[in-house]
Short mmCIF file of C-alpha atoms in Angstrom, two decimals:
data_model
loop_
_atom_site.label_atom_id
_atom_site.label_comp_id
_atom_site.label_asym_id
_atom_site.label_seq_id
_atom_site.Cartn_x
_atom_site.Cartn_y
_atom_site.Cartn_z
CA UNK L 277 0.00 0.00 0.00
CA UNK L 278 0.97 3.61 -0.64
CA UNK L 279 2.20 5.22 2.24
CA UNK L 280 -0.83 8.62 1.73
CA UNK L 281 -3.09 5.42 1.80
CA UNK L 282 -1.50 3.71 4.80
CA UNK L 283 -1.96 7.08 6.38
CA UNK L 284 -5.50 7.22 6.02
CA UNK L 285 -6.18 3.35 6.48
CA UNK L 286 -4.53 4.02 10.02
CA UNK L 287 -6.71 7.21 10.63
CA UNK L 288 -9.92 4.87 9.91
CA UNK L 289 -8.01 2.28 12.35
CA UNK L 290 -7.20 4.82 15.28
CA UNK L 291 -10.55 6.52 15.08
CA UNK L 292 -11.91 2.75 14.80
CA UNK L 293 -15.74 4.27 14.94
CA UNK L 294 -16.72 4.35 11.75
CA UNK L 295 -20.03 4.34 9.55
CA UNK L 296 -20.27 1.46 6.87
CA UNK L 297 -22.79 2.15 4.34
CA UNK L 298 -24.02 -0.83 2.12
CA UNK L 299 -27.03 -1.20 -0.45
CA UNK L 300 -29.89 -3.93 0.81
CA UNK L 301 -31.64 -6.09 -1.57
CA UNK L 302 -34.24 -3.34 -2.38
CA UNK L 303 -31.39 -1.02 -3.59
CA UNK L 304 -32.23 1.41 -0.24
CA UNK L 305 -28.98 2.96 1.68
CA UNK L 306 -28.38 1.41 4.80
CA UNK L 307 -25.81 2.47 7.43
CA UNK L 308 -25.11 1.86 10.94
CA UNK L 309 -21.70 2.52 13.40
CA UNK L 310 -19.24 -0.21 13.23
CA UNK L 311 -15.79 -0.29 14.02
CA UNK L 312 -12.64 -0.67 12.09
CA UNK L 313 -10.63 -3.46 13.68
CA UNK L 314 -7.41 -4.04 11.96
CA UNK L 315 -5.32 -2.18 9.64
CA UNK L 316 -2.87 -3.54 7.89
CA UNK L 317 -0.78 -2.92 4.58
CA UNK L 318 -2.93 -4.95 2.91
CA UNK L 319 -6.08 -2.91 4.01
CA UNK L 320 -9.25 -2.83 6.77
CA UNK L 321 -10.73 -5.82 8.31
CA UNK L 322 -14.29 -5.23 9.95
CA UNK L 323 -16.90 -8.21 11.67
CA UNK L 324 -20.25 -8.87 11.48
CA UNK L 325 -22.57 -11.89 12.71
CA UNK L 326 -24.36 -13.99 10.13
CA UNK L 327 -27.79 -13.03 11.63
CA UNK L 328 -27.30 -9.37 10.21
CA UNK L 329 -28.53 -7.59 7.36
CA UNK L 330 -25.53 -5.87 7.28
CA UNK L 331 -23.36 -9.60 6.78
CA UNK L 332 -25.95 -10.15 3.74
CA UNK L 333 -25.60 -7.05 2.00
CA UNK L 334 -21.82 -7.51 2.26
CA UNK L 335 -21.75 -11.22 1.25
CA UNK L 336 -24.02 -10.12 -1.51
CA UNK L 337 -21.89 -7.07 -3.19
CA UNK L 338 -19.06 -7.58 -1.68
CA UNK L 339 -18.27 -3.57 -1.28
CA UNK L 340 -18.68 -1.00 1.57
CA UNK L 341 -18.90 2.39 2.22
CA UNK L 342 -17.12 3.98 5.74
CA UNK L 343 -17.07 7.40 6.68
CA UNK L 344 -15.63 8.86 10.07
CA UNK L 345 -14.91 11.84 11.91
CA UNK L 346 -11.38 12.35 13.23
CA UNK L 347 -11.04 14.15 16.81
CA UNK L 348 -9.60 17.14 15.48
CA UNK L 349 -12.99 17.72 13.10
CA UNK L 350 -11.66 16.63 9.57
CA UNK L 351 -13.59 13.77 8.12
CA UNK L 352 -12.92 10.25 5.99
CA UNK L 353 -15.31 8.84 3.41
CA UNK L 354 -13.99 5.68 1.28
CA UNK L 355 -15.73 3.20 -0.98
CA UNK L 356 -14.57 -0.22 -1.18
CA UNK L 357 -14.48 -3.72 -2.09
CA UNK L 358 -14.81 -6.58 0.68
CA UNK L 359 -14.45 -10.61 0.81
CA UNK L 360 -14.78 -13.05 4.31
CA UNK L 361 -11.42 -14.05 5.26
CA UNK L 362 -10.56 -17.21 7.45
CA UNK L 363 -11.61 -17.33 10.97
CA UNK L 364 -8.09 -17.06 11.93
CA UNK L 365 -8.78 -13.13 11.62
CA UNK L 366 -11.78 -12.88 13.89
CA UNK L 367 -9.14 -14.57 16.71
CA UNK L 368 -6.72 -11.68 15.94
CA UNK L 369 -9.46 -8.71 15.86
CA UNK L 370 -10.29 -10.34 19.21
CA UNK L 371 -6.76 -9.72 20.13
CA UNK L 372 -6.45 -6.48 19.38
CA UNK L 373 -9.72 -5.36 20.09
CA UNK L 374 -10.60 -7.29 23.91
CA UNK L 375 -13.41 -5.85 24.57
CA UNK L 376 -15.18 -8.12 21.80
CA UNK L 377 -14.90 -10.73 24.33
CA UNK L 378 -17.24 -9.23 26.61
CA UNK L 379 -20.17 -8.75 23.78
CA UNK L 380 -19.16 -12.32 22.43
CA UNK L 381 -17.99 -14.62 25.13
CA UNK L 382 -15.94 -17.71 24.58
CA UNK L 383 -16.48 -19.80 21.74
CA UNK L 384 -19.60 -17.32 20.53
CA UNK L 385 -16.95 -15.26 18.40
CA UNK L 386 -17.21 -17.72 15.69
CA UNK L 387 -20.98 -16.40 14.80
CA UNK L 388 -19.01 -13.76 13.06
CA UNK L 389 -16.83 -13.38 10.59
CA UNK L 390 -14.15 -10.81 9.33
CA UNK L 391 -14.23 -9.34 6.23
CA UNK L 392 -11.25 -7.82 4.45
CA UNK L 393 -11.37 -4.55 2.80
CA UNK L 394 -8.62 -5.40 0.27
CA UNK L 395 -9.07 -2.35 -2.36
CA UNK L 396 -10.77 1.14 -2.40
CA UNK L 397 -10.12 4.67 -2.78
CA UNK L 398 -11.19 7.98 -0.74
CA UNK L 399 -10.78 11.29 0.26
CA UNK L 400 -9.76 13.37 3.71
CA UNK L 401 -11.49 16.27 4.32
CA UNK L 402 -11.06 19.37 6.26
CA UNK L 403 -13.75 21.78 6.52
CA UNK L 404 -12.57 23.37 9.92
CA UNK L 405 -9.48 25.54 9.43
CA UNK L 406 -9.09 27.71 6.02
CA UNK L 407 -8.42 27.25 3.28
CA UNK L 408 -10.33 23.98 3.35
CA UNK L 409 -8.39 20.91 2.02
CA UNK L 410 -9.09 17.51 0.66
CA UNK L 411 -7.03 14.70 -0.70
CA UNK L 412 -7.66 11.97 -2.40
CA UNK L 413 -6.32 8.47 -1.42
CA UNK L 414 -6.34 4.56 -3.05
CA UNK L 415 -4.80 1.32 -2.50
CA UNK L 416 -5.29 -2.30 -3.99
CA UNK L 417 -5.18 -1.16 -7.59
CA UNK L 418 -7.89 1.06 -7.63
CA UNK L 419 -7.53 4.71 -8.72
CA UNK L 420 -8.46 8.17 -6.68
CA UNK L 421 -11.47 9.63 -7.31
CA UNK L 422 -11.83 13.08 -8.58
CA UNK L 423 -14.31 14.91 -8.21
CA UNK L 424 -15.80 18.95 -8.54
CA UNK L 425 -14.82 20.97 -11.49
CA UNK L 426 -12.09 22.33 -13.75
CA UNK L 427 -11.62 25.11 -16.18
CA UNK L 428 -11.74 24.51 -19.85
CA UNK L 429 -9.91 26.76 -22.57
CA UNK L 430 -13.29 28.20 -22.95
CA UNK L 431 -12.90 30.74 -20.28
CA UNK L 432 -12.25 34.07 -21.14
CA UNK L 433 -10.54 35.43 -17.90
CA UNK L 434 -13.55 37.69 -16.67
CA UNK L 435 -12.97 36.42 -12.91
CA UNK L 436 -16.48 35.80 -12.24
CA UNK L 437 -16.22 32.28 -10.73
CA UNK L 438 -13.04 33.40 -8.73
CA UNK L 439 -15.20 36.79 -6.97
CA UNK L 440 -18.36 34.00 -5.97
CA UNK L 441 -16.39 31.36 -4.98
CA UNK L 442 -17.06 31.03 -1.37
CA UNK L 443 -13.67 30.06 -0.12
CA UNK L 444 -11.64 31.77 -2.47
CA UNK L 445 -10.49 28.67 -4.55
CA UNK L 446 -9.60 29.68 -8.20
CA UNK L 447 -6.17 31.57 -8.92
CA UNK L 448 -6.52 33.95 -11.66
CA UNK L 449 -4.73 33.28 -15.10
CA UNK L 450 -5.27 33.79 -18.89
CA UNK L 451 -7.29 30.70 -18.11
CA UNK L 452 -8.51 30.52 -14.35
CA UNK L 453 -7.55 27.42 -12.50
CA UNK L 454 -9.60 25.88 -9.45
CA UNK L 455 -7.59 24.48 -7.13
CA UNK L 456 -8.99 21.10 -6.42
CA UNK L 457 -7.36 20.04 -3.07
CA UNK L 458 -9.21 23.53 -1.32
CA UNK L 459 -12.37 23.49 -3.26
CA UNK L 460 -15.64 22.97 -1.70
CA UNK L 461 -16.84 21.22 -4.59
CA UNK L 462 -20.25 23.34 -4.31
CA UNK L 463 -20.82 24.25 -7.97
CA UNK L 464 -21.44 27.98 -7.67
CA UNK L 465 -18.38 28.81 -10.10
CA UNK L 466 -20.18 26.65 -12.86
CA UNK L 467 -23.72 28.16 -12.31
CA UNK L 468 -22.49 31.56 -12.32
CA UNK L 469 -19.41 30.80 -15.49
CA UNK L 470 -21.08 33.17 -18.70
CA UNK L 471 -18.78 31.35 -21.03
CA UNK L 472 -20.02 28.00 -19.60
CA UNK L 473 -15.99 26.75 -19.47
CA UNK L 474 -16.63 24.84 -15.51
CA UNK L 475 -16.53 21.27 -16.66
CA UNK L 476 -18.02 18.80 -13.82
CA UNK L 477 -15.16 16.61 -13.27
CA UNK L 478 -16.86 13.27 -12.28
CA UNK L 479 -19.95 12.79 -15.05
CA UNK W 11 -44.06 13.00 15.64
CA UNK W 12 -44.59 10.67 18.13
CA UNK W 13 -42.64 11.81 21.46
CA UNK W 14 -40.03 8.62 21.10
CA UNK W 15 -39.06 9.04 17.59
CA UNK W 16 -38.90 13.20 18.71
CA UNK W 17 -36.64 11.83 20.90
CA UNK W 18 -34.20 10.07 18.81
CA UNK W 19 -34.47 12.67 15.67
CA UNK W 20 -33.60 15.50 18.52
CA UNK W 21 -30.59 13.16 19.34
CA UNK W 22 -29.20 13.44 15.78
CA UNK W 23 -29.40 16.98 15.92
CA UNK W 24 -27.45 17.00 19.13
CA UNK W 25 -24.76 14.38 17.95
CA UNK W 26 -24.94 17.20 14.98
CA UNK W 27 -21.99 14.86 13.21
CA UNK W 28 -23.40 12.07 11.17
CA UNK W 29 -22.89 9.84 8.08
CA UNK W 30 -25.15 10.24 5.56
CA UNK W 31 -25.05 7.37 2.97
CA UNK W 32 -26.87 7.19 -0.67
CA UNK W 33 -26.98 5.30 -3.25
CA UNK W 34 -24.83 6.40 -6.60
CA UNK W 35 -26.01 6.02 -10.17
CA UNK W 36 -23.41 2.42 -10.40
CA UNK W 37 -25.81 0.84 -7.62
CA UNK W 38 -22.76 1.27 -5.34
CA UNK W 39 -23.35 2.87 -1.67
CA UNK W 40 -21.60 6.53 -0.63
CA UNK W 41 -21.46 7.37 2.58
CA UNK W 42 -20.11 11.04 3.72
CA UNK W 43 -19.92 12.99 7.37
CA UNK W 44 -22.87 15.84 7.07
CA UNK W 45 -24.59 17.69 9.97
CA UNK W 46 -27.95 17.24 10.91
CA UNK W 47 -28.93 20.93 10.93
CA UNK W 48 -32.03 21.23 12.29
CA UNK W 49 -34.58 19.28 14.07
CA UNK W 50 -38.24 19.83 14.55
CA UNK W 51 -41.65 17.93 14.86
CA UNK W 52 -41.93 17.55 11.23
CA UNK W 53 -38.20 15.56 10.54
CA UNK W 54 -34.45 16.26 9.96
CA UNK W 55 -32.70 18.81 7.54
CA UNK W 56 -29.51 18.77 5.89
CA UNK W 57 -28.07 20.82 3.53
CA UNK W 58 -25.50 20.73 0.22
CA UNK W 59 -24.50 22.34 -2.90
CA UNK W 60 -25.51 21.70 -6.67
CA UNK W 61 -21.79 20.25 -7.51
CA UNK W 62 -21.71 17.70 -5.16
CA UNK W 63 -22.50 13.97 -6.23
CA UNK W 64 -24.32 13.54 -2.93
CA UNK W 65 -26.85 16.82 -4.24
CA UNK W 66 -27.47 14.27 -7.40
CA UNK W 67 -28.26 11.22 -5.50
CA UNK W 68 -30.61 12.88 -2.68
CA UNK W 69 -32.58 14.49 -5.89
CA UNK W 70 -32.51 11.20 -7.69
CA UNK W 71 -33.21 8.88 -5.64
CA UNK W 72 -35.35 11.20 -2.54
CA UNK W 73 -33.51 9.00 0.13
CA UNK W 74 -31.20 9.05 2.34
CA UNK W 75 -29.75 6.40 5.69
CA UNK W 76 -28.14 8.22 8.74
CA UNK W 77 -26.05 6.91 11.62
CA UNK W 78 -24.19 8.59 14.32
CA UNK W 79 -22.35 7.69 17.80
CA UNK W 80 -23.72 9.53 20.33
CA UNK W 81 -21.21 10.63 23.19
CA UNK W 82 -22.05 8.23 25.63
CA UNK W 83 -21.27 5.31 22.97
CA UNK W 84 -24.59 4.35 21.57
CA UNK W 85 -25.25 4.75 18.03
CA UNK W 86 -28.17 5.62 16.07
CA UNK W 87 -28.89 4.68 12.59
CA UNK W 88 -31.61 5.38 10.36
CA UNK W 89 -33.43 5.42 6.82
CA UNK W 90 -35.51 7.84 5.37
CA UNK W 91 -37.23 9.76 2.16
CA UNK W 92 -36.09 13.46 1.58
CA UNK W 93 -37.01 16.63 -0.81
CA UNK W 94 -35.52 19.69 -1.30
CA UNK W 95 -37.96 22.60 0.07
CA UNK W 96 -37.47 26.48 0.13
CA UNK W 97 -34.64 28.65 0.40
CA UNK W 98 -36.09 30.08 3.45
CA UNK W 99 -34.99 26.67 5.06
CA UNK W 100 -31.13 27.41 3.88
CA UNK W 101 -31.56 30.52 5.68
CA UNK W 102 -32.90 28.83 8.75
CA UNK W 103 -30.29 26.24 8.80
CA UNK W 104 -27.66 29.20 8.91
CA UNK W 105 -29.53 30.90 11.68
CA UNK W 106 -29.16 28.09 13.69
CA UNK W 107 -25.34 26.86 12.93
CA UNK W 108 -24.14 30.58 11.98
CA UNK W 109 -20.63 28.42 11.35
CA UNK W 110 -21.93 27.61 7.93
CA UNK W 111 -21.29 31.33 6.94
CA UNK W 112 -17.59 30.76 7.27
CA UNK W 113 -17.47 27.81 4.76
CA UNK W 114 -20.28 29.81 2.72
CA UNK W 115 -20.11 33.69 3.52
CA UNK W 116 -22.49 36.10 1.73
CA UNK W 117 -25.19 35.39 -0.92
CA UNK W 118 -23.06 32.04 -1.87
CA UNK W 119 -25.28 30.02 0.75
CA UNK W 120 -27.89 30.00 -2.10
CA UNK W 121 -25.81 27.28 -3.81
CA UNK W 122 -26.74 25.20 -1.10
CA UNK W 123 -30.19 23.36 -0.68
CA UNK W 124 -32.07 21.86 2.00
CA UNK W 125 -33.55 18.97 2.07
CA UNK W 126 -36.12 18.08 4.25
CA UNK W 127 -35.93 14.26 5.56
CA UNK W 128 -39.91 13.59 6.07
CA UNK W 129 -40.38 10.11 7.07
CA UNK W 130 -38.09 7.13 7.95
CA UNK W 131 -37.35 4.71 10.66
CA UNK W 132 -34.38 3.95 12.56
CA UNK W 133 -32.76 2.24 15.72
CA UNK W 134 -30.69 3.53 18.86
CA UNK W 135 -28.20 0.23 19.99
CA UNK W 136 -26.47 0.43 23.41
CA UNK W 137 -23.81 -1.54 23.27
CA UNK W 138 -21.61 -0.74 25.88
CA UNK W 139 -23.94 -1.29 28.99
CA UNK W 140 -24.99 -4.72 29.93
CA UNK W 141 -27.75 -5.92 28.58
CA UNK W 142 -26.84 -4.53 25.61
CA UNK W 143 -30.21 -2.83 24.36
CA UNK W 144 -32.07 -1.65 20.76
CA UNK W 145 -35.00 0.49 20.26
CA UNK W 146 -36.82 1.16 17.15
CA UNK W 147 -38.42 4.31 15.47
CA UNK W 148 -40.11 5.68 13.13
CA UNK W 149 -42.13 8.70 12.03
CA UNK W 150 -43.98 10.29 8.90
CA UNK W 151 -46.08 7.58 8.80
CA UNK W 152 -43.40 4.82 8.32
CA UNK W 153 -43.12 1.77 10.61
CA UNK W 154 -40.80 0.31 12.89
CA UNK W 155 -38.56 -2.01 11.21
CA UNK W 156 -38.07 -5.50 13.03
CA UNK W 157 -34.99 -7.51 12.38
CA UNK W 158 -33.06 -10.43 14.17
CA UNK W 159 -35.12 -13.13 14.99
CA UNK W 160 -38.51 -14.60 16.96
CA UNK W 161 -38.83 -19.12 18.16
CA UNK W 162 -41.85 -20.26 16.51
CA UNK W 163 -44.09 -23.21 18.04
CA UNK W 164 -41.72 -25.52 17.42
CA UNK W 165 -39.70 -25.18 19.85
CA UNK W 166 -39.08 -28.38 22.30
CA UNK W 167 -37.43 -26.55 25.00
CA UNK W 168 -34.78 -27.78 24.76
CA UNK W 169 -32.67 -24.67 25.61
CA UNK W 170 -29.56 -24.82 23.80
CA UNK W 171 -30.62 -21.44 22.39
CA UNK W 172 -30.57 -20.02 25.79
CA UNK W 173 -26.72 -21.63 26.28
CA UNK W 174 -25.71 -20.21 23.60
CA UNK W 175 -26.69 -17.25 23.17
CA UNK W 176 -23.58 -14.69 23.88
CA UNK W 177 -26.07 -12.21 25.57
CA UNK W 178 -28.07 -14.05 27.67
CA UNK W 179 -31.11 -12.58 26.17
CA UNK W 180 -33.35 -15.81 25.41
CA UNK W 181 -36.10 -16.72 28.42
CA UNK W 182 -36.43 -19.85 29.27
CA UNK W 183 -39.66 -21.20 28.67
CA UNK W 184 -42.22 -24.18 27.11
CA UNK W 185 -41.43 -22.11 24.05
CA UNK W 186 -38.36 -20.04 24.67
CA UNK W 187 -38.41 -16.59 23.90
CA UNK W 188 -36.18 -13.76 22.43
CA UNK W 189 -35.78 -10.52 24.38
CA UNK W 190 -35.93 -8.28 21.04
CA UNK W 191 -34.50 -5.34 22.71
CA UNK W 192 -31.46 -7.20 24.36
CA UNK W 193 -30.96 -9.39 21.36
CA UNK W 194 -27.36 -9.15 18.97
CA UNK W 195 -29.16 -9.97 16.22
CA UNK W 196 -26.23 -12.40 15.42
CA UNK W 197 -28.22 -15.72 14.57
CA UNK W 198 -26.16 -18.22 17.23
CA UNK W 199 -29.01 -19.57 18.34
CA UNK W 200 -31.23 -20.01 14.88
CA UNK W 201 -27.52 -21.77 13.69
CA UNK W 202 -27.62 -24.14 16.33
CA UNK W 203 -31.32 -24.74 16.93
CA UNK W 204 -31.72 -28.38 16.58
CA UNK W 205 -35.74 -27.95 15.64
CA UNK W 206 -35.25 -25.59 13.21
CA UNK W 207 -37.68 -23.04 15.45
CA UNK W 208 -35.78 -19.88 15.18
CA UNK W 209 -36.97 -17.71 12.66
CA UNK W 210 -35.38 -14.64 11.00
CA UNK W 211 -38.04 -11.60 11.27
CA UNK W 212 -36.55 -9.39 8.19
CA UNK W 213 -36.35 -11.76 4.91
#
């Protein structure tokens, strides 16, 4: 793994609470708090008990969603693909995570079963101190995401998307440039552009 | 609203730091930290921009789940249907967090919408006290949602449910019975049921 991955795999590890989103068998959202139990260079191992929804929904599409809020107010979303892994790996989250044994005493464990996270890709987010930052992050073979907007050569330098932009995002140039890592992604550039040159940069 | 699910929704707003998860146009589930904004009798709000994926899939597909871990470690998560309504309600929601005009000073909150979460159901889990504990919601004319599981009539008695069950939250009985609101929802005992009585409540 990537060491700007590795970074954020450990910040979803150290925070451990986390949200996992998955899609049930109507095609409805569904999250709930789980936590992340192991990170390793290899990726994020969670558990869930075969009595779940949640175990179905991951057995079934094998991907997952998390999203968490670090202590210091910047937050992680990621997207990701997930298989069950021996029970050899439930033992070990029980290691590292004992208080497991109290909600699943002795031998009980074994209802569950850890799944591995093996590739994904997501973004860190700062919305607390200015400018506001994000970056992107992936590991397993999968690429970043990018999302917001860019500038095409159709611009024609009048600076209107750089005076609305609420945080002040887009340097001024023959052609202006957003600057993706502190944009807020919000669109206003491209509603307000008169030469219509903000391109959406995920379709 | 009914005064438990006022109860719950009023909790989101006071956690204020959720995941919000949704459903994007691959089928595949997103999940991202939001704020609940604001709470009354009538639902949840939330707010984003026009450029933001998340804006597309709340529009397209009116829905949206929520979790979040209150401070006292017990987490909430939910489902439930959303539309955007009036400005007015952008302006509200920056009356009552005025730290949104920082990220969006000036007229540039109007790139924002709110959406109005109307009707959904959810569950609070306690799962750091013993017995750990679950209790369902719902409002805007939705239902509670049941899931784990219930012993049907063919139960013999013969308690191995009870043994097993890593929460001690099966009665004894001449037909045992789950304790829904203590209950993991793990499936131990309908795996080792030698009758076949247990029976999963969600499909």
């Amino acid at each position: 793994m990537n060491a700007k991955a590795k970074k954020y795999v450990d910040m979803f590890r150290k925070v451990k609470i986390a949200s996992a989103a998955t899609v049930d068998e109507g095609g409805h959202p569904q999250t709930r708090i789980i936590n992340v139990m192991i990170a390793t260079d290899d990726g994020m191992y969670i558990v869930t008990s075969k009595g779940k929804p949640f175990y179905k929904q991951l057995v079934k599409r094998g991907e997952v969603a998390l999203s968490a809020m670090c202590p210091d107010c910047q937050s992680l979303k990621f997207l990701g693909k997930c298989r069950i892994v021996g029970k050899e790996w439930v033992d070990r989250v029980f290691e590292e995570n004992p208080g497991m044994n109290e909600v699943y005493p002795g031998k009980s464990r074994y209802i569950l079963d850890a799944f591995h996270i093996y590739e994904g890709h997501g973004e860190w987010f700062d919305l607390l101190n200015y400018p506001i930052s994000r970056e992107s992050f992936a590991y397993g073979g999968e690429e970043v995401e990018r999302n917001g907007f860019r500038i095409s050569d159709k611009c024609t330098g009048c600076g209107i998307c750089a005076r609305v932009c609420p945080q002040k995002a887009v340097r001024e140039g023959s052609t202006y440039v957003i600057e993706e890592e502190h944009c807020l992604q919000c669109g206003l550039c491209a509603e307000k552009c008169p030469a219509d040159a903000v391109v959406r940069l995920h379709p």
